[in-house]
PDB file of C-alpha atoms in Angstrom:
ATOM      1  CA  UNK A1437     184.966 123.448  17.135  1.00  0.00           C
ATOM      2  CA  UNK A1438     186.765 125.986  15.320  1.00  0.00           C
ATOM      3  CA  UNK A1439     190.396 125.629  13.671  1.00  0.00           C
ATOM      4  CA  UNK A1440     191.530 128.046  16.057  1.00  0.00           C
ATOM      5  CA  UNK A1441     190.081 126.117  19.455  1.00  0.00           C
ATOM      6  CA  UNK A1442     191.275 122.799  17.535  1.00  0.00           C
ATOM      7  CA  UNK A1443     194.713 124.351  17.460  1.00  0.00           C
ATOM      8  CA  UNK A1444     194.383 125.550  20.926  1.00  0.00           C
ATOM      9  CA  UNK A1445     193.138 122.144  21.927  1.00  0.00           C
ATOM     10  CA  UNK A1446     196.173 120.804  20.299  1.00  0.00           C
ATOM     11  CA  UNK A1447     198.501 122.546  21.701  1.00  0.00           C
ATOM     12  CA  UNK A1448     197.436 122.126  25.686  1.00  0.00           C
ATOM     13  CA  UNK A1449     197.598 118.482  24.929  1.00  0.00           C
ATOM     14  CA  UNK A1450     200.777 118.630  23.700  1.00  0.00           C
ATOM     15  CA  UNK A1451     202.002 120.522  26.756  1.00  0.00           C
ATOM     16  CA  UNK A1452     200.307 118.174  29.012  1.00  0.00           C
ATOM     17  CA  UNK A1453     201.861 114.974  27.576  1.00  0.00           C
ATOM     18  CA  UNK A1454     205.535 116.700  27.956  1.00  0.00           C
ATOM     19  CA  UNK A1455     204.508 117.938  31.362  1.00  0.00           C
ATOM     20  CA  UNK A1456     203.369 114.840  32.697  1.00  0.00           C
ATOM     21  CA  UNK A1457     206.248 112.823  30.792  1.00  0.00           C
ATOM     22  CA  UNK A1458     209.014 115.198  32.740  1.00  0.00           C
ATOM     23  CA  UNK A1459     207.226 114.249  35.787  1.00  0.00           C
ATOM     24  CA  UNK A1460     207.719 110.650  35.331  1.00  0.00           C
ATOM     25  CA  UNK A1461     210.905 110.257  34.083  1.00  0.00           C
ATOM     26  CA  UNK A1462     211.718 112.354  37.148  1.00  0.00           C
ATOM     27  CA  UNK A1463     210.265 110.343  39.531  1.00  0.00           C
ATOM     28  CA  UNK A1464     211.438 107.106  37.573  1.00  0.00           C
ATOM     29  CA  UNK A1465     214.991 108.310  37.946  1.00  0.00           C
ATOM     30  CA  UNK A1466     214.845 109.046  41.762  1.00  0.00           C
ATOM     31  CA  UNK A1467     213.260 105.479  42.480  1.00  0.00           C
ATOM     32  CA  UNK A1468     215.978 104.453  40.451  1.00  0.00           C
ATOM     33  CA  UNK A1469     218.675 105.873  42.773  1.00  0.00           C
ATOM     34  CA  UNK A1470     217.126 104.234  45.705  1.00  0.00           C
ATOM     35  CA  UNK A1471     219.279 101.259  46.954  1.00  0.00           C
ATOM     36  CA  UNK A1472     216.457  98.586  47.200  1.00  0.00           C
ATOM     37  CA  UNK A1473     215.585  99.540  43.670  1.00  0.00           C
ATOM     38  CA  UNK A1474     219.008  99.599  41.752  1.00  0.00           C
ATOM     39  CA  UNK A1475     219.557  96.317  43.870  1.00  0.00           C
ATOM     40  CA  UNK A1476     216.829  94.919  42.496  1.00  0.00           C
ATOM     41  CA  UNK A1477     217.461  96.258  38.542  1.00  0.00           C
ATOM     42  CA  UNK A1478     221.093  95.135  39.031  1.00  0.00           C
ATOM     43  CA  UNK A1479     219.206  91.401  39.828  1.00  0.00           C
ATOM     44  CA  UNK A1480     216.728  91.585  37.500  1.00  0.00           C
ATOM     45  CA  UNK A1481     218.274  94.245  34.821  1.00  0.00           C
ATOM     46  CA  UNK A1482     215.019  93.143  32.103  1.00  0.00           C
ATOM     47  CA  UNK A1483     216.108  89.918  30.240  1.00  0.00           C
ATOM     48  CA  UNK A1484     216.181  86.090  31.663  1.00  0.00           C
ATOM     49  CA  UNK A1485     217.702  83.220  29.429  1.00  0.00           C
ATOM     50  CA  UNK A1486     215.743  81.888  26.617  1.00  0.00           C
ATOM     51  CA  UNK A1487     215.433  77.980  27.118  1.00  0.00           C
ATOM     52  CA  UNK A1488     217.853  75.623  25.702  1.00  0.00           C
ATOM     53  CA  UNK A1489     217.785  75.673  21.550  1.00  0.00           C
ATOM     54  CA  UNK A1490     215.911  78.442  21.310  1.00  0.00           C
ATOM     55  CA  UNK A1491     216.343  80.612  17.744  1.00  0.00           C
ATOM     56  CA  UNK A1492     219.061  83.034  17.340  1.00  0.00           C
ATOM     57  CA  UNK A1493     218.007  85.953  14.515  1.00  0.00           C
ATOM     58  CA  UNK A1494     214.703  86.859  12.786  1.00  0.00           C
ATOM     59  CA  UNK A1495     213.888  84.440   9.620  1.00  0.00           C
ATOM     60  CA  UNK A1496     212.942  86.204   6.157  1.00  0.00           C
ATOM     61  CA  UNK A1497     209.333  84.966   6.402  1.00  0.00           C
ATOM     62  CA  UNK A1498     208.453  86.336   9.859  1.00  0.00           C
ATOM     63  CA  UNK A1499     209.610  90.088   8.305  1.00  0.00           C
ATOM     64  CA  UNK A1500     206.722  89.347   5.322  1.00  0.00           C
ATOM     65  CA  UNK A1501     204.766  88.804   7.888  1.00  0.00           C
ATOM     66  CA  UNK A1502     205.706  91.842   9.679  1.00  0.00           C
ATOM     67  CA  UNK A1503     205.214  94.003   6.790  1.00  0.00           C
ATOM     68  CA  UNK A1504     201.545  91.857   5.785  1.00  0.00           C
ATOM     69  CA  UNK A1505     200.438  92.470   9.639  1.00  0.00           C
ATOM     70  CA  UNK A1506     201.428  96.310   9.718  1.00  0.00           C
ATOM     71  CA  UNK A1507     199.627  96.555   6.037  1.00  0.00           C
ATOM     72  CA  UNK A1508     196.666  94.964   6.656  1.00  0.00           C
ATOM     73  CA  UNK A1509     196.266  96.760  10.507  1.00  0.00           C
ATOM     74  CA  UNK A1510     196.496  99.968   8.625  1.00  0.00           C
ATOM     75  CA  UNK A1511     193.727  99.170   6.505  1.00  0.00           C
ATOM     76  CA  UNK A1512     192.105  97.922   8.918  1.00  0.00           C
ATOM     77  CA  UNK A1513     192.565 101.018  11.461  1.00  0.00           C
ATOM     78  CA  UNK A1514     191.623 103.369   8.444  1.00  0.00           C
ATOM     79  CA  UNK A1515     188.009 101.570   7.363  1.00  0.00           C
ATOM     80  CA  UNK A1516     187.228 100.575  10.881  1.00  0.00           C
ATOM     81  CA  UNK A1517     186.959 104.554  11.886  1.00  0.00           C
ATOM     82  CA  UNK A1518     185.414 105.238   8.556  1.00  0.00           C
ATOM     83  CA  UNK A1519     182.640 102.687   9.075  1.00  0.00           C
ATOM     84  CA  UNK A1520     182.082 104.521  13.137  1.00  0.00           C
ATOM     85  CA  UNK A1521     182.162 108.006  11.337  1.00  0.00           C
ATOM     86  CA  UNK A1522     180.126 107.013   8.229  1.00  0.00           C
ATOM     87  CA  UNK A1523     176.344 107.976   8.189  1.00  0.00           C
ATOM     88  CA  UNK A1524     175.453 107.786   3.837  1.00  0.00           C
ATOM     89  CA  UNK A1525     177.963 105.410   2.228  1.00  0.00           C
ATOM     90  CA  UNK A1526     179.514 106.080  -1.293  1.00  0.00           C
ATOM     91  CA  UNK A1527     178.279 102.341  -2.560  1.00  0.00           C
ATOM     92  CA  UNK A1528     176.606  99.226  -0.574  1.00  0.00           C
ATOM     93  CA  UNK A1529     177.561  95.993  -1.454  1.00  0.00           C
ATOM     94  CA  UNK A1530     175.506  92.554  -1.788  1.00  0.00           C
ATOM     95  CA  UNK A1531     177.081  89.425  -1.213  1.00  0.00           C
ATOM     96  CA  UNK A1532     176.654  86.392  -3.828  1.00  0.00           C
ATOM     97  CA  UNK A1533     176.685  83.631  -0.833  1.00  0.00           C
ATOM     98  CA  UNK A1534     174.743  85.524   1.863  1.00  0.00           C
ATOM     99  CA  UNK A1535     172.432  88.280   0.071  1.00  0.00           C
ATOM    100  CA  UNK A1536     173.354  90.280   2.996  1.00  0.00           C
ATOM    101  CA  UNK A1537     173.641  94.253   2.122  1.00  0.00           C
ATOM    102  CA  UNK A1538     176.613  96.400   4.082  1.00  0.00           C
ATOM    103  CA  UNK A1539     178.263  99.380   2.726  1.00  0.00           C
ATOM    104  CA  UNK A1540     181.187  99.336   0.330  1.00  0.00           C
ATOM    105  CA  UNK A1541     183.536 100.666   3.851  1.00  0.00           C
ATOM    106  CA  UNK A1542     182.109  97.706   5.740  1.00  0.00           C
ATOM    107  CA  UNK A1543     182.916  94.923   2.950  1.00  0.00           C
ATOM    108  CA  UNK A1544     186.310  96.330   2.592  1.00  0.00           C
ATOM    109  CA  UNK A1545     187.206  96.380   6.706  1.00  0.00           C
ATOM    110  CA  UNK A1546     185.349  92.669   6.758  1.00  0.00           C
ATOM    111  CA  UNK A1547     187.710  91.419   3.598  1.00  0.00           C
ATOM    112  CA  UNK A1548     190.975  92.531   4.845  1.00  0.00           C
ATOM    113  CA  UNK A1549     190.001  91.270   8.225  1.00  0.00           C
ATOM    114  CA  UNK A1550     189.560  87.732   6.786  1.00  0.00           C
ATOM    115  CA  UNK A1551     193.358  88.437   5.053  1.00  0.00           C
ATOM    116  CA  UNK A1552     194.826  89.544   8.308  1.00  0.00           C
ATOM    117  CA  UNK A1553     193.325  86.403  10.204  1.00  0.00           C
ATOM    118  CA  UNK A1554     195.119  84.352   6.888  1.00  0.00           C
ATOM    119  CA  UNK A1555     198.163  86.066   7.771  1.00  0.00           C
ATOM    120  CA  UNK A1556     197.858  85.791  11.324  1.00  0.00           C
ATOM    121  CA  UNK A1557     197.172  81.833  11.389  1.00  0.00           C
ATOM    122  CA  UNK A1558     200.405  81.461   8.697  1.00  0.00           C
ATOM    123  CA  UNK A1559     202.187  83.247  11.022  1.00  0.00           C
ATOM    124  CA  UNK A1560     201.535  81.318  13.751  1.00  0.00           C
ATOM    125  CA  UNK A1561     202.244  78.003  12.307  1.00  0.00           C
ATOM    126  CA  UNK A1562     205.194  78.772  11.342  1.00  0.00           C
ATOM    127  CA  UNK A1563     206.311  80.520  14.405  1.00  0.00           C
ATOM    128  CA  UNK A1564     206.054  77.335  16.589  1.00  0.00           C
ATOM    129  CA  UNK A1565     207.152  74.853  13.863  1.00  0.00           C
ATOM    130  CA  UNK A1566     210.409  76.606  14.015  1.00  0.00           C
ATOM    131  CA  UNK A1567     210.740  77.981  17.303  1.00  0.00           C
ATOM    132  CA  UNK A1568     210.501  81.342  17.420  1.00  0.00           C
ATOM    133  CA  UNK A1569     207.604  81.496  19.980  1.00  0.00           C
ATOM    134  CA  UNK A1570     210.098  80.861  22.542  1.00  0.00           C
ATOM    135  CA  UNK A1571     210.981  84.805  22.149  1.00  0.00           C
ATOM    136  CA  UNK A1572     207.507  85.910  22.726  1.00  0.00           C
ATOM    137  CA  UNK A1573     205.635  83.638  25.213  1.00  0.00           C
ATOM    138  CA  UNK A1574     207.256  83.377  28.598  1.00  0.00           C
ATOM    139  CA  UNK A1575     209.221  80.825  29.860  1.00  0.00           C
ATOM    140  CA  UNK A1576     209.725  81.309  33.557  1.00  0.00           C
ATOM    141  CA  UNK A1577     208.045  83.459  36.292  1.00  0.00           C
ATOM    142  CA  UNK A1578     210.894  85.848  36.166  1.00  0.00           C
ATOM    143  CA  UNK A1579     209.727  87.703  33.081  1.00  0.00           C
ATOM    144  CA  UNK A1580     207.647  89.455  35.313  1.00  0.00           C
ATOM    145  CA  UNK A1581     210.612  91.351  37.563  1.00  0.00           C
ATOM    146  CA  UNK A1582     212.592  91.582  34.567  1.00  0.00           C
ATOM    147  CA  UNK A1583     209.861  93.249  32.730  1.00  0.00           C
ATOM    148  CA  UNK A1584     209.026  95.474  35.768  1.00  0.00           C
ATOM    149  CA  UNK A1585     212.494  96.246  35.699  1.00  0.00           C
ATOM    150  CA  UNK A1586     212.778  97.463  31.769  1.00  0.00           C
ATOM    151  CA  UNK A1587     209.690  99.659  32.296  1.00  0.00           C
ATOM    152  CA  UNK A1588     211.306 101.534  35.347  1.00  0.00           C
ATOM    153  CA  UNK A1589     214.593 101.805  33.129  1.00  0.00           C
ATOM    154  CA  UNK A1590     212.314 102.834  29.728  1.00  0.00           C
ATOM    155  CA  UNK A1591     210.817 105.648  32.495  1.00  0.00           C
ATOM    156  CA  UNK A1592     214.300 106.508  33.089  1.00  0.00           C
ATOM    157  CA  UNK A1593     214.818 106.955  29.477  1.00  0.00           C
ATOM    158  CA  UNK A1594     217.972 104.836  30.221  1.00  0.00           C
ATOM    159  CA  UNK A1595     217.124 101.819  28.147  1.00  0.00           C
ATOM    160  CA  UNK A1596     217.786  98.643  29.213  1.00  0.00           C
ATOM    161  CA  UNK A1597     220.379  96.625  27.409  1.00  0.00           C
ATOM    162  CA  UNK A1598     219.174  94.418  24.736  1.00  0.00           C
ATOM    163  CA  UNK A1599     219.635  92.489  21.942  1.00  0.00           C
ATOM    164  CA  UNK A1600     216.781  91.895  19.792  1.00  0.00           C
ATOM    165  CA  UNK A1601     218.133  89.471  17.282  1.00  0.00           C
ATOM    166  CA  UNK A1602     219.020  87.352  19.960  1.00  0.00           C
ATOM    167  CA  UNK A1603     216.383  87.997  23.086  1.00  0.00           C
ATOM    168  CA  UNK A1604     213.590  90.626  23.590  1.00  0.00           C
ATOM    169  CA  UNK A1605     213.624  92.278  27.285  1.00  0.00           C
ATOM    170  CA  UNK A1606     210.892  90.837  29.213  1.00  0.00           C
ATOM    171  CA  UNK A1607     208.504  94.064  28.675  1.00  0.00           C
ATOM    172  CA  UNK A1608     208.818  93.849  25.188  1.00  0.00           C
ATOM    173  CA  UNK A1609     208.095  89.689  25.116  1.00  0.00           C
ATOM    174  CA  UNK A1610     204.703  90.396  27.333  1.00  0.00           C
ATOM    175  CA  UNK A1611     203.819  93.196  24.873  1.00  0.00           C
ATOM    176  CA  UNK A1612     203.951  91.008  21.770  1.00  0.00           C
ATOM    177  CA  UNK A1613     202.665  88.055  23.849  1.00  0.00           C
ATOM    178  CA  UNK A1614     199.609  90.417  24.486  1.00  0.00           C
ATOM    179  CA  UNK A1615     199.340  91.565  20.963  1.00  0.00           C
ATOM    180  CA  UNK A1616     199.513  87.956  19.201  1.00  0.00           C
ATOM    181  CA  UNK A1617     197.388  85.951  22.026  1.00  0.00           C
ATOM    182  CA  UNK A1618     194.835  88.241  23.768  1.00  0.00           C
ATOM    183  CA  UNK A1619     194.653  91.501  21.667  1.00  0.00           C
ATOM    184  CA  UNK A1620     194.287  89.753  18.472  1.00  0.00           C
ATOM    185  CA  UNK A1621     192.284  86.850  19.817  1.00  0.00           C
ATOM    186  CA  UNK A1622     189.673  89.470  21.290  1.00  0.00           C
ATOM    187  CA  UNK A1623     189.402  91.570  18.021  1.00  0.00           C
ATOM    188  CA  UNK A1624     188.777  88.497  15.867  1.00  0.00           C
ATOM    189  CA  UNK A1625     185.824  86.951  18.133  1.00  0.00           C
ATOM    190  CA  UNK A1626     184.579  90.886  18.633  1.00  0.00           C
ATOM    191  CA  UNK A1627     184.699  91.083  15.095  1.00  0.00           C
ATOM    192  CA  UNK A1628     182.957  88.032  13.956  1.00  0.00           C
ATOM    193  CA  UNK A1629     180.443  88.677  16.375  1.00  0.00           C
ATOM    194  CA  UNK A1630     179.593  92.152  14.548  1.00  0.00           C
ATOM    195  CA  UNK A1631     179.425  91.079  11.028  1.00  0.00           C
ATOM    196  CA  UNK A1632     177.585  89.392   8.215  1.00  0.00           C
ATOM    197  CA  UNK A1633     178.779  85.903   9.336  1.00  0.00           C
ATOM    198  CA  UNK A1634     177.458  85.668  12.841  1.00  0.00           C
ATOM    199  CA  UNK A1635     174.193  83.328  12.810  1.00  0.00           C
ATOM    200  CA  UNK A1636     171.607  86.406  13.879  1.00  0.00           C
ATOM    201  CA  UNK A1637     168.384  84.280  13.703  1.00  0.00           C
ATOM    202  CA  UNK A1638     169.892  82.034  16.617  1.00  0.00           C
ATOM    203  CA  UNK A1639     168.555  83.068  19.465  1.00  0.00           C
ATOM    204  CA  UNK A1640     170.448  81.425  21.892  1.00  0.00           C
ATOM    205  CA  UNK A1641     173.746  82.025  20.448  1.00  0.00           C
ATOM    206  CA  UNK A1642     172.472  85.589  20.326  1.00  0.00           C
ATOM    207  CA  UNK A1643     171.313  85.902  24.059  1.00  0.00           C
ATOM    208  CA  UNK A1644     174.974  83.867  25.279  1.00  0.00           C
ATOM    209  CA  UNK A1645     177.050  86.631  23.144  1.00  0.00           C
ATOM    210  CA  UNK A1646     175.308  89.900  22.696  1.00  0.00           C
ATOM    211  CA  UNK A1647     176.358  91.756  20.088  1.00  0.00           C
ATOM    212  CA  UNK A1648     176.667  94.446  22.517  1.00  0.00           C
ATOM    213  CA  UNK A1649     179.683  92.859  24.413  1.00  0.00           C
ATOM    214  CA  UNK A1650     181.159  92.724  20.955  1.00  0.00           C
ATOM    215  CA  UNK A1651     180.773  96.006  20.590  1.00  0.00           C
ATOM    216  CA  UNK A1652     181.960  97.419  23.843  1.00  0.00           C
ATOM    217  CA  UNK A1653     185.455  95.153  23.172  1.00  0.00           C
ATOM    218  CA  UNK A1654     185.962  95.884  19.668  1.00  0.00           C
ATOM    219  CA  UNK A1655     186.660  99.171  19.482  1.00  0.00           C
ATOM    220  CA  UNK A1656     189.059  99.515  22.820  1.00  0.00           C
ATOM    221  CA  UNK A1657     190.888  96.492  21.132  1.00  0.00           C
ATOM    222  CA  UNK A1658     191.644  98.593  17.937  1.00  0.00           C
ATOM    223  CA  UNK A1659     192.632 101.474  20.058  1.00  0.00           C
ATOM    224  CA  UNK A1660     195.287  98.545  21.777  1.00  0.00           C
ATOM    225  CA  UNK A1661     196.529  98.086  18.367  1.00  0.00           C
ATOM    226  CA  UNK A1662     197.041 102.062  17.994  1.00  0.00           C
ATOM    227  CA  UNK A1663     198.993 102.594  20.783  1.00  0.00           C
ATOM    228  CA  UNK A1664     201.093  99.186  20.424  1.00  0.00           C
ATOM    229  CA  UNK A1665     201.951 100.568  17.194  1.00  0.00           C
ATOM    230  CA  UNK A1666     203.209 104.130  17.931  1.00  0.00           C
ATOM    231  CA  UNK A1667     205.071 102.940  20.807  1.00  0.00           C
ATOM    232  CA  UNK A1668     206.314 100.119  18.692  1.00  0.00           C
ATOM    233  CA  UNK A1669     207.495 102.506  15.982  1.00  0.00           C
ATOM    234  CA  UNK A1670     209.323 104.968  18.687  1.00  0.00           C
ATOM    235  CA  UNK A1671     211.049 102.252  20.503  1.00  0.00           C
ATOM    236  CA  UNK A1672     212.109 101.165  17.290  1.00  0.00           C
ATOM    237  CA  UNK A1673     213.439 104.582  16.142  1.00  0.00           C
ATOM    238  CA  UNK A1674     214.955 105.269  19.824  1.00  0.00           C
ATOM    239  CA  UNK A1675     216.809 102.520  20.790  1.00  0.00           C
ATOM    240  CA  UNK A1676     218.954 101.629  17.795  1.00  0.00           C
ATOM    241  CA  UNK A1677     216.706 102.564  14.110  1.00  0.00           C
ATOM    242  CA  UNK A1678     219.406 100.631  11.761  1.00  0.00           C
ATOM    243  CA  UNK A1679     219.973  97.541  13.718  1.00  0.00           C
ATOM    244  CA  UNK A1680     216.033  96.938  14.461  1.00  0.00           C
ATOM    245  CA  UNK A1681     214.686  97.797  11.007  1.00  0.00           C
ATOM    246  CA  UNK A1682     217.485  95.070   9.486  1.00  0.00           C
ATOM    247  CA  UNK A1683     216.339  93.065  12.221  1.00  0.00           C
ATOM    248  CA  UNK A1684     212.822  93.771  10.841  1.00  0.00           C
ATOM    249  CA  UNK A1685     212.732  94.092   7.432  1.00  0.00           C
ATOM    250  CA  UNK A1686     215.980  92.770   6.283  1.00  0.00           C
ATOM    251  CA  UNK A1687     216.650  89.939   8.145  1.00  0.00           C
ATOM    252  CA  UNK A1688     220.260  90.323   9.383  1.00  0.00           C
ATOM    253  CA  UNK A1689     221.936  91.855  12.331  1.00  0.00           C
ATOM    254  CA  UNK A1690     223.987  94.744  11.271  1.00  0.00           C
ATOM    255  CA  UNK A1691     224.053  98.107  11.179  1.00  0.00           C
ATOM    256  CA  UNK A1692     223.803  99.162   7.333  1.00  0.00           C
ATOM    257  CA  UNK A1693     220.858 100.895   5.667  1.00  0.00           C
ATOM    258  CA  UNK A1694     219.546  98.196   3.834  1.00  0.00           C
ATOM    259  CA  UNK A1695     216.515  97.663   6.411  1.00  0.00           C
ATOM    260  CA  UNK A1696     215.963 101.468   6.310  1.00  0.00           C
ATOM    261  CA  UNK A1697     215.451 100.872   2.568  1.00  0.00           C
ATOM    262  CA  UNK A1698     213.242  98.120   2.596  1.00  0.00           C
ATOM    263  CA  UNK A1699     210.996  99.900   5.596  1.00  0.00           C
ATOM    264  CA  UNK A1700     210.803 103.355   3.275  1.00  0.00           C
ATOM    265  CA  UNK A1701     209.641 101.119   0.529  1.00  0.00           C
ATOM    266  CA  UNK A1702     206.948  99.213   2.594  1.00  0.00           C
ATOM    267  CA  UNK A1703     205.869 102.679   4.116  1.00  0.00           C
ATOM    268  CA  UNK A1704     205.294 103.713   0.015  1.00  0.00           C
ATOM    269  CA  UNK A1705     203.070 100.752  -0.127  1.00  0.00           C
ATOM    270  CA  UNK A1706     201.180 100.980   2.796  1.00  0.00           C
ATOM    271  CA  UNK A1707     200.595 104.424   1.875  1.00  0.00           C
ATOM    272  CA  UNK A1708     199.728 103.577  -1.267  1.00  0.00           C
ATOM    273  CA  UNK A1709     197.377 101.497  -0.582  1.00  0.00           C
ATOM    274  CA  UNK A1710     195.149 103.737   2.030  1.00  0.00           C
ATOM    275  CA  UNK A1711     195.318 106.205  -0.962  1.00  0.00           C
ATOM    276  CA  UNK A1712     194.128 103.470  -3.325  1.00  0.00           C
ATOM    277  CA  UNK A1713     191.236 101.970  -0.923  1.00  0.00           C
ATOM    278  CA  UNK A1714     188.229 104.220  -2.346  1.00  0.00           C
ATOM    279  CA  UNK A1715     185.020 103.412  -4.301  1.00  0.00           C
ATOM    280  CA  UNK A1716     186.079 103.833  -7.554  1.00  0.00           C
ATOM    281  CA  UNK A1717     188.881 101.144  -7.407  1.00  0.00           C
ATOM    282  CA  UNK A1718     187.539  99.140  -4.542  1.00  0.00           C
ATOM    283  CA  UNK A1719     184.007  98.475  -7.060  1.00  0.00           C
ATOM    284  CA  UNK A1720     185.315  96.368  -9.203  1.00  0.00           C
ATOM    285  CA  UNK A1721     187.207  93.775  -7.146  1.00  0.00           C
ATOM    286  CA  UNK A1722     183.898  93.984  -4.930  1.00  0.00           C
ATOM    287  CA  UNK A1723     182.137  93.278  -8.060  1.00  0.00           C
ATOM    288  CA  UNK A1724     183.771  89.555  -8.086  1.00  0.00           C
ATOM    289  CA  UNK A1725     181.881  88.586  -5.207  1.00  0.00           C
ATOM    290  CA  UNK A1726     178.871  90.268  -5.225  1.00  0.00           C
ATOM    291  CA  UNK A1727     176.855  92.961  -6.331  1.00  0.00           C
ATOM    292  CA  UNK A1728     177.839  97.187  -5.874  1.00  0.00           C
ATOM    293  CA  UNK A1729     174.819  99.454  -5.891  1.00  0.00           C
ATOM    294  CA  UNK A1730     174.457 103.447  -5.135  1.00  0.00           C
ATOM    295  CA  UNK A1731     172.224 102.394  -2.517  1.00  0.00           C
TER     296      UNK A1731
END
């Protein structure tokens, strides 16, 4: 395709996401005028009671982990395309322990996999030593009114009352519960089963997971992540920017710019570091664990 008929392209998508977001706020906002359906957002208006001692406030190391997670994703997201879309790679790389030979893209996407698992497992240790998975698993059947109830309010774009620091709506505790326990689950096991550690002289491991399955999951999984993470980020800017990013990146609930700061300043990293993930810097940390070659 041309630049023009990309442009073109471009621009009927656009007007087909407003168009068809116009439509559903409108018919979002007449359900909501029904009287069965306000009744029933007035009893379930998107948030049930945490149980008894649960956390109040976001700790300072589940924001590092926030920032780790996003950091690592993006690299992720960035060398996981670039290994679909690559057909001659800039280097290959042979590992000391295995002898096995991928390209310089796939050792990179395999490495910061195994840090994102790291960071993953840390995080989840510490999330039920202290408590906190009491805001993102469910705790009674009603999260599922409640959260049917925020999404008809989101549609509305009449958001739901909330108060992160204290209690995610019901939508947005399913979403992360998702994210952390299926989503994440699915792209490690996918991913495993597509790389240089998966046993491929065993047959009958082979025949009981095809790589194919693997395959087939992986790459909807990273598109999960994608569109977790843009509506995260809009949410985020839409329903209150300097309370959530201090609830995010600064740990406290208030209403000050310090958590702008600290996002703008993990934003220059994670930038940074898709800018620094090439060949000619990525070779010699690759070089620690095994060999670089042209081909």
């Amino acid at each position: 395709m041309t630049r023009k008929q990309w442009a073109f392209t471009g621009v009927l998508l656009t007007l087909a996401v407003i168009g068809a977001a116009t439509i559903i706020v409108a018919i979002a906002r007449w359900l909501a005028g029904l009287e069965p359906v306000a009744a029933f957002i007035a009893r379930y208006p998107g948030t049930y009671e945490l149980p008894e001692g649960a956390p109040i406030g976001l700790p300072a190391w589940l924001n590092w982990a926030h920032f780790f997670n996003f950091l690592l994703l993006a690299l992720i997201i960035r060398s996981g395309l670039q290994v679909r879309g690559e057909r001659k790679p800039p280097a290959y790389f042979t590992s000391k322990r295995t002898g096995a030979k991928v390209s310089l893209t796939v050792w990179l996407h395999t490495s910061v996999d195994i840090l994102w698992v790291v960071n993953g497992l840390v995080f989840l240790v510490l999330l039920f030593a202290t408590g906190q998975w009491m805001r993102i698993v469910p705790t009674s059947w009603e999260v599922f009114p409640h959260a049917i109830s925020a999404a008809l309010q989101y549609a509305t774009l009449e958001w739901p009352l909330e108060d992160g620091w204290v209690n995610y709506n019901s939508l947005q505790q399913l979403a992360y519960f998702a994210t952390v326990f299926i989503a994440a689950p699915l792209a490690i096991a996918t991913g495993v089963r597509m790389s240089t550690w998966w046993p491929k002289d065993n047959d009958r491991l082979n025949r009981a997971y095809p790589v194919e399955w693997a395959r087939a999951i992986h790459f909807p999984t990273m598109l999960y992540f994608v569109a977790f993470t843009i509506v995260h980020v809009l949410l985020v800017f839409t329903t209150g920017a300097l309370r959530n990013l201090n609830h995010m990146f600064a740990a406290r609930p208030s209403d000050d710019w310090l958590g702008f700061a600290f996002f703008a300043g993990s934003m220059l990293v994670v930038a940074g570091a898709l800018v620094a993930a090439r060949p000619t810097l990525l070779t010699p940390i690759a070089s620690r664990f095994g060999t670089v070659s042209g081909r």
